[in-house]
Coordinates of C-alpha atoms in Angstrom, one line a residue:
M15 CA 119.5 89.9 110.5
S16 CA 115.9 87.5 111.1
A17 CA 115.9 86.2 108.0
L18 CA 114.1 86.8 105.1
D19 CA 110.7 85.3 103.6
D20 CA 110.8 84.0 99.9
A21 CA 109.1 86.3 98.5
T22 CA 111.1 89.2 100.1
L23 CA 113.9 87.5 98.8
A24 CA 112.4 87.0 95.3
G25 CA 112.1 91.5 95.8
L26 CA 115.5 91.9 96.2
E27 CA 116.7 89.4 93.6
A28 CA 114.1 91.9 91.0
L29 CA 115.8 94.5 91.7
R30 CA 119.2 93.0 91.7
A31 CA 118.6 92.1 87.9
D32 CA 117.0 95.6 87.3
L33 CA 120.6 97.5 88.3
V34 CA 122.5 95.3 86.8
D35 CA 120.2 95.4 83.4
H36 CA 119.6 99.0 83.8
P37 CA 122.4 100.2 85.6
P38 CA 122.1 104.2 87.4
S39 CA 124.6 106.7 88.4
L40 CA 126.8 106.2 91.9
L41 CA 123.9 108.7 93.0
G42 CA 121.1 106.4 92.2
R43 CA 123.0 103.5 93.5
L44 CA 123.6 104.3 97.0
G45 CA 120.0 105.7 97.6
I46 CA 118.4 102.4 96.3
R47 CA 121.5 100.5 98.6
A48 CA 120.9 103.5 101.2
T49 CA 116.7 102.8 100.9
V50 CA 116.5 98.7 100.7
A51 CA 119.7 98.7 104.1
D52 CA 117.5 100.5 106.4
A53 CA 114.1 99.2 105.6
L54 CA 114.9 95.7 106.3
A55 CA 117.3 96.6 109.0
S56 CA 114.2 98.6 110.7
R57 CA 112.3 95.0 110.1
R58 CA 114.8 93.7 111.9
R59 CA 114.3 96.2 114.5
L60 CA 110.2 96.0 114.9
D61 CA 110.5 92.3 114.9
A62 CA 112.7 92.4 117.7
V63 CA 110.6 94.8 119.5
V64 CA 106.6 95.0 118.2
G65 CA 104.4 92.0 118.6
S66 CA 102.4 89.9 116.2
D67 CA 99.2 92.4 118.2
V68 CA 100.0 95.9 118.7
R69 CA 97.3 97.2 116.3
P70 CA 96.6 101.4 116.6
R71 CA 94.4 102.1 119.5
V72 CA 92.3 105.0 117.3
P73 CA 91.4 104.2 114.1
P74 CA 94.4 105.8 111.8
I75 CA 92.7 108.1 109.1
V76 CA 94.6 107.1 105.6
V77 CA 94.3 109.1 102.6
V78 CA 94.4 106.7 99.3
G79 CA 94.3 109.4 96.7
W80 CA 96.4 108.8 93.9
Y81 CA 99.4 111.2 93.4
R82 CA 98.8 114.9 93.0
S83 CA 95.0 114.6 94.2
G84 CA 95.2 116.9 96.7
T85 CA 97.2 114.2 99.6
T86 CA 99.7 116.3 100.9
L87 CA 97.1 118.6 101.4
M88 CA 94.6 117.0 103.0
Q89 CA 97.1 114.5 105.9
H90 CA 97.7 118.2 106.9
L91 CA 94.8 119.4 107.0
L92 CA 93.5 116.1 109.5
S93 CA 97.0 116.2 111.0
A94 CA 95.3 119.5 113.1
L95 CA 92.1 117.7 114.7
P96 CA 91.9 116.5 117.9
G97 CA 93.0 113.3 118.8
Y98 CA 95.2 113.2 115.6
G99 CA 98.8 114.5 114.7
H100 CA 101.3 113.3 111.7
V101 CA 104.5 111.2 111.7
P102 CA 107.6 112.3 111.3
M103 CA 109.3 111.2 108.1
H104 CA 112.4 110.2 110.5
R105 CA 109.3 107.8 112.6
L106 CA 108.1 106.3 110.1
Q107 CA 111.6 105.6 108.3
W108 CA 112.6 103.8 111.5
P109 CA 109.3 103.6 113.9
V110 CA 111.5 101.5 115.9
R111 CA 113.6 104.5 117.0
R112 CA 117.4 105.3 116.8
R113 CA 119.6 107.9 118.6
S114 CA 120.4 108.5 115.3
S115 CA 117.3 108.4 112.7
R116 CA 116.6 112.1 113.4
W117 CA 119.5 113.4 112.1
R118 CA 119.9 110.8 109.5
A119 CA 116.7 111.7 108.2
A120 CA 117.5 115.5 108.0
L121 CA 121.0 114.5 106.7
G122 CA 118.9 112.8 104.1
V123 CA 116.9 115.8 103.1
A124 CA 119.4 118.6 103.2
A125 CA 121.4 115.8 100.5
A126 CA 117.8 116.2 98.5
R127 CA 117.8 119.4 98.2
R128 CA 121.0 119.5 96.6
V129 CA 121.1 116.6 94.7
V130 CA 117.7 116.9 93.7
P131 CA 116.9 119.6 92.3
G132 CA 113.5 120.4 91.0
L133 CA 111.7 118.7 93.4
F134 CA 110.9 120.6 97.1
D135 CA 108.6 122.7 94.1
L136 CA 107.2 118.9 93.9
H137 CA 106.5 118.1 96.9
P138 CA 107.3 118.9 100.5
V139 CA 110.2 117.5 101.9
D140 CA 110.7 117.8 105.8
A141 CA 112.7 115.1 108.1
N142 CA 109.8 116.5 110.9
G143 CA 106.8 116.3 108.6
P144 CA 104.5 114.0 107.3
E145 CA 105.6 112.1 104.8
E146 CA 103.5 108.6 102.3
C147 CA 104.7 106.3 104.8
W148 CA 105.4 104.1 102.0
M149 CA 108.2 103.2 104.6
L150 CA 106.6 101.2 106.4
L151 CA 105.8 98.4 103.1
A152 CA 109.6 98.8 102.7
T153 CA 110.4 96.5 105.0
H154 CA 109.2 93.6 103.0
L155 CA 110.3 95.5 100.2
V156 CA 106.4 96.3 98.7
V157 CA 107.3 100.0 97.6
D158 CA 105.9 100.5 94.4
G159 CA 106.7 104.5 93.8
M160 CA 109.9 103.1 93.4
A161 CA 109.0 101.0 90.4
M162 CA 107.3 104.3 88.8
H163 CA 110.3 106.8 89.2
W164 CA 112.8 104.1 88.4
T165 CA 113.1 101.5 84.9
L166 CA 112.2 98.2 87.3
P167 CA 110.8 95.9 85.2
R168 CA 111.0 92.7 87.0
F169 CA 111.1 94.2 90.3
A170 CA 107.5 96.2 89.1
G171 CA 106.3 92.2 87.7
W172 CA 107.2 91.0 91.6
L173 CA 105.3 94.2 93.0
D174 CA 102.3 92.8 90.7
R175 CA 102.1 89.7 91.5
V176 CA 103.4 89.5 95.4
D177 CA 101.1 88.6 98.4
R178 CA 101.0 92.2 100.3
R179 CA 99.2 90.9 103.5
P180 CA 102.8 90.1 105.1
A181 CA 104.1 94.6 104.6
Y182 CA 100.5 95.6 106.0
L183 CA 100.4 93.3 108.9
A184 CA 103.8 95.0 109.5
W185 CA 102.6 98.8 108.7
G186 CA 99.8 97.7 111.3
R187 CA 102.1 96.6 113.6
A188 CA 104.3 100.2 113.0
A189 CA 101.8 102.4 113.0
G190 CA 100.2 101.2 116.4
W191 CA 103.6 101.1 117.8
L192 CA 103.6 104.8 116.8
E193 CA 100.6 105.4 117.7
R194 CA 101.7 104.7 121.8
E195 CA 105.0 106.3 121.6
L196 CA 103.3 109.3 119.5
G197 CA 100.6 109.8 122.6
H198 CA 97.9 109.9 119.1
G199 CA 96.1 109.1 116.2
L200 CA 97.3 108.5 112.6
V201 CA 96.7 110.7 109.7
L202 CA 99.0 108.1 107.4
K203 CA 98.6 108.4 103.1
D204 CA 99.8 106.1 100.3
P205 CA 98.8 106.6 96.7
A206 CA 99.7 102.8 96.5
H207 CA 97.0 101.8 99.2
L208 CA 94.8 101.8 96.5
L209 CA 97.3 98.3 95.2
G210 CA 96.2 97.0 99.3
L211 CA 93.7 97.5 100.0
P212 CA 92.2 94.3 101.2
A213 CA 95.4 93.8 102.8
L214 CA 94.9 97.1 105.0
V215 CA 92.2 96.8 105.9
E216 CA 92.1 93.4 107.0
A217 CA 95.7 94.0 109.2
V218 CA 93.5 97.0 110.4
P219 CA 89.9 97.0 109.8
D220 CA 88.6 99.5 112.1
A221 CA 91.0 102.8 109.7
R222 CA 89.0 105.3 107.8
F223 CA 89.7 106.2 104.4
V224 CA 89.9 109.5 102.7
W225 CA 90.1 109.1 99.0
T226 CA 91.3 112.0 97.1
H227 CA 90.1 112.3 92.7
R228 CA 92.0 114.7 90.5
D229 CA 91.1 115.1 86.2
P230 CA 93.2 112.5 85.2
V231 CA 94.6 114.7 82.2
A232 CA 95.8 117.0 85.2
A233 CA 96.8 114.4 87.9
V234 CA 99.2 112.5 85.2
A235 CA 101.0 115.3 83.6
S236 CA 102.0 116.6 87.1
C237 CA 102.5 112.7 88.1
A238 CA 105.0 112.5 85.4
A239 CA 106.8 115.9 86.4
L240 CA 107.5 114.3 88.7
T241 CA 109.1 110.8 87.7
A242 CA 110.7 112.8 85.8
V243 CA 113.0 114.4 88.6
Q244 CA 113.0 111.4 90.7
H245 CA 114.8 109.8 87.2
R246 CA 116.8 111.8 86.8
A247 CA 118.5 111.8 90.5
A248 CA 118.5 107.9 89.4
Y249 CA 119.9 108.0 86.2
G250 CA 121.8 111.3 86.1
V251 CA 119.1 111.4 82.0
D252 CA 116.4 113.8 81.0
D253 CA 114.1 111.3 79.2
P254 CA 110.5 113.2 79.2
H255 CA 108.4 110.9 77.5
R256 CA 109.7 107.9 79.5
A257 CA 107.5 109.4 82.3
G258 CA 105.5 110.1 81.3
R259 CA 104.7 107.0 79.7
A260 CA 105.3 106.0 83.4
A261 CA 102.8 108.5 85.4
L262 CA 100.4 107.2 82.9
E263 CA 101.1 103.5 83.2
A264 CA 101.1 104.1 86.9
H265 CA 97.7 106.1 86.8
R266 CA 95.9 103.0 85.4
R267 CA 97.3 100.1 87.6
Y268 CA 96.7 101.9 91.0
V269 CA 92.9 103.5 89.8
S270 CA 92.0 100.2 87.9
R271 CA 92.9 98.2 91.0
G272 CA 91.4 100.7 93.5
L273 CA 88.0 100.8 91.6
R274 CA 88.1 96.6 91.5
D275 CA 88.6 96.6 95.3
R276 CA 87.0 99.3 96.9
S277 CA 84.1 97.1 97.3
S278 CA 86.5 95.9 100.3
L279 CA 86.3 99.4 102.3
P280 CA 83.3 100.4 104.7
A281 CA 81.5 102.6 103.5
D282 CA 80.4 104.0 106.1
R283 CA 84.2 104.7 106.8
V284 CA 85.2 106.5 103.6
V285 CA 85.0 109.5 102.5
D286 CA 85.2 111.0 98.3
V287 CA 87.0 114.3 98.4
D288 CA 87.1 116.7 94.8
F289 CA 90.6 118.1 94.3
A290 CA 89.2 120.9 92.9
E291 CA 86.3 121.0 95.8
L292 CA 90.0 120.7 98.0
A293 CA 91.4 123.7 96.4
A294 CA 88.6 125.9 96.5
D295 CA 87.7 125.6 100.3
P296 CA 90.7 123.0 102.2
V297 CA 88.9 124.1 105.7
R298 CA 85.4 123.5 104.6
T299 CA 86.6 120.4 102.7
A300 CA 88.6 119.0 106.5
R301 CA 85.5 120.0 108.0
R302 CA 83.5 117.9 106.0
V303 CA 85.7 115.1 106.4
A304 CA 85.0 115.4 110.2
D305 CA 82.1 115.8 110.1
A306 CA 81.5 112.0 108.0
F307 CA 83.1 110.4 110.7
G308 CA 82.3 111.6 113.8
L309 CA 84.8 113.0 114.7
P310 CA 85.8 117.2 116.3
A311 CA 87.1 119.7 114.1
D312 CA 88.8 123.7 115.4
D313 CA 88.6 126.1 112.1
D314 CA 91.5 128.1 113.4
A315 CA 93.6 125.0 114.5
L316 CA 92.8 123.8 109.8
R317 CA 93.8 128.0 109.1
A318 CA 97.2 127.0 111.4
A319 CA 97.7 123.7 109.4
L320 CA 96.7 124.9 106.0
A321 CA 99.5 128.7 106.6
S322 CA 101.7 125.9 108.4
M323 CA 101.9 123.9 105.1
P324 CA 105.8 124.1 103.1
P325 CA 104.9 126.1 99.8
T326 CA 105.5 124.4 96.4
G327 CA 106.0 125.8 93.4
G328 CA 107.9 125.4 89.8
A329 CA 106.9 125.4 86.5
R330 CA 104.1 122.4 85.5
P331 CA 105.1 121.5 82.0
P332 CA 101.4 120.4 80.0
L333 CA 100.5 117.1 79.1
A334 CA 101.9 116.6 75.5
A335 CA 105.5 117.5 77.0
W336 CA 105.1 114.5 78.2
G337 CA 104.6 112.8 74.7
L338 CA 101.1 112.3 75.6
T339 CA 97.9 113.6 74.4
E340 CA 94.2 113.6 76.5
A341 CA 92.1 111.6 74.5
E342 CA 95.1 108.6 75.3
V343 CA 95.1 109.4 79.1
R344 CA 91.0 109.7 79.2
A345 CA 90.7 106.0 77.3
G346 CA 92.3 104.7 80.3

């Protein structure tokens, strides 16, 4: 493996120290070891195969709303636009494809169904389906969701300080490679892009952005449910108040940073979508986004994409179940 830069080494050390101070279960240790090992191996393959000047030729559509604000639905719908499509999860994990990448991803999904109960009720996961593109940033350990779901205070501090530009340059190279491999423009999404908007624009200046919004009370409560599931899988214990606090702190951090940096986005390439609008008429909302970008849209294709979405359900405990109040959330 090529030598890692000082910033990535510092991130690894912060992560190591956190895992010593807050040891996860055996399952959690295996999960984080696999995540980091795969990310660094993917970085090595990307550096070896993909030129530093590779970028998407078709402006990618990047969904940047915070967690639980309709980003998954938006991504599914926009992937049905002519000339665009999603990146299968196994290709996000391994942009420079390995023979084993598809079955390894499928095996990981099957294992998650058994060992992370409740996850699939909250978020659809499919080795061949769309997923958040944090895996393209993980090559430089810039994985903010990990800091939210796990107990990683040192790593979270490193994420606050790290220069995100190298991670986004790798993200842009991987996106360009994947576009060529898949033969279509990309629809990507990750709530953590709110923390790196200037670096993203610098890496891919012609990207188009869809920013989804949802009432923070509903969004934080729903995100707390997701965080609780992930934390329980990693540590083997339930801690709903910890999940609530982590979700609230993440909401404040992501949204405030995103709003601070919104001016770095070209105003004519950002479309705002309210969760209520999207839920009420998904097809019409997707068509509005396409129109704003000057892209064609086919209502039948959009309806087919909507019908193909895996169902999610499960209980959505109220805000109080996570030790939070509405006033506390709205004060953020």
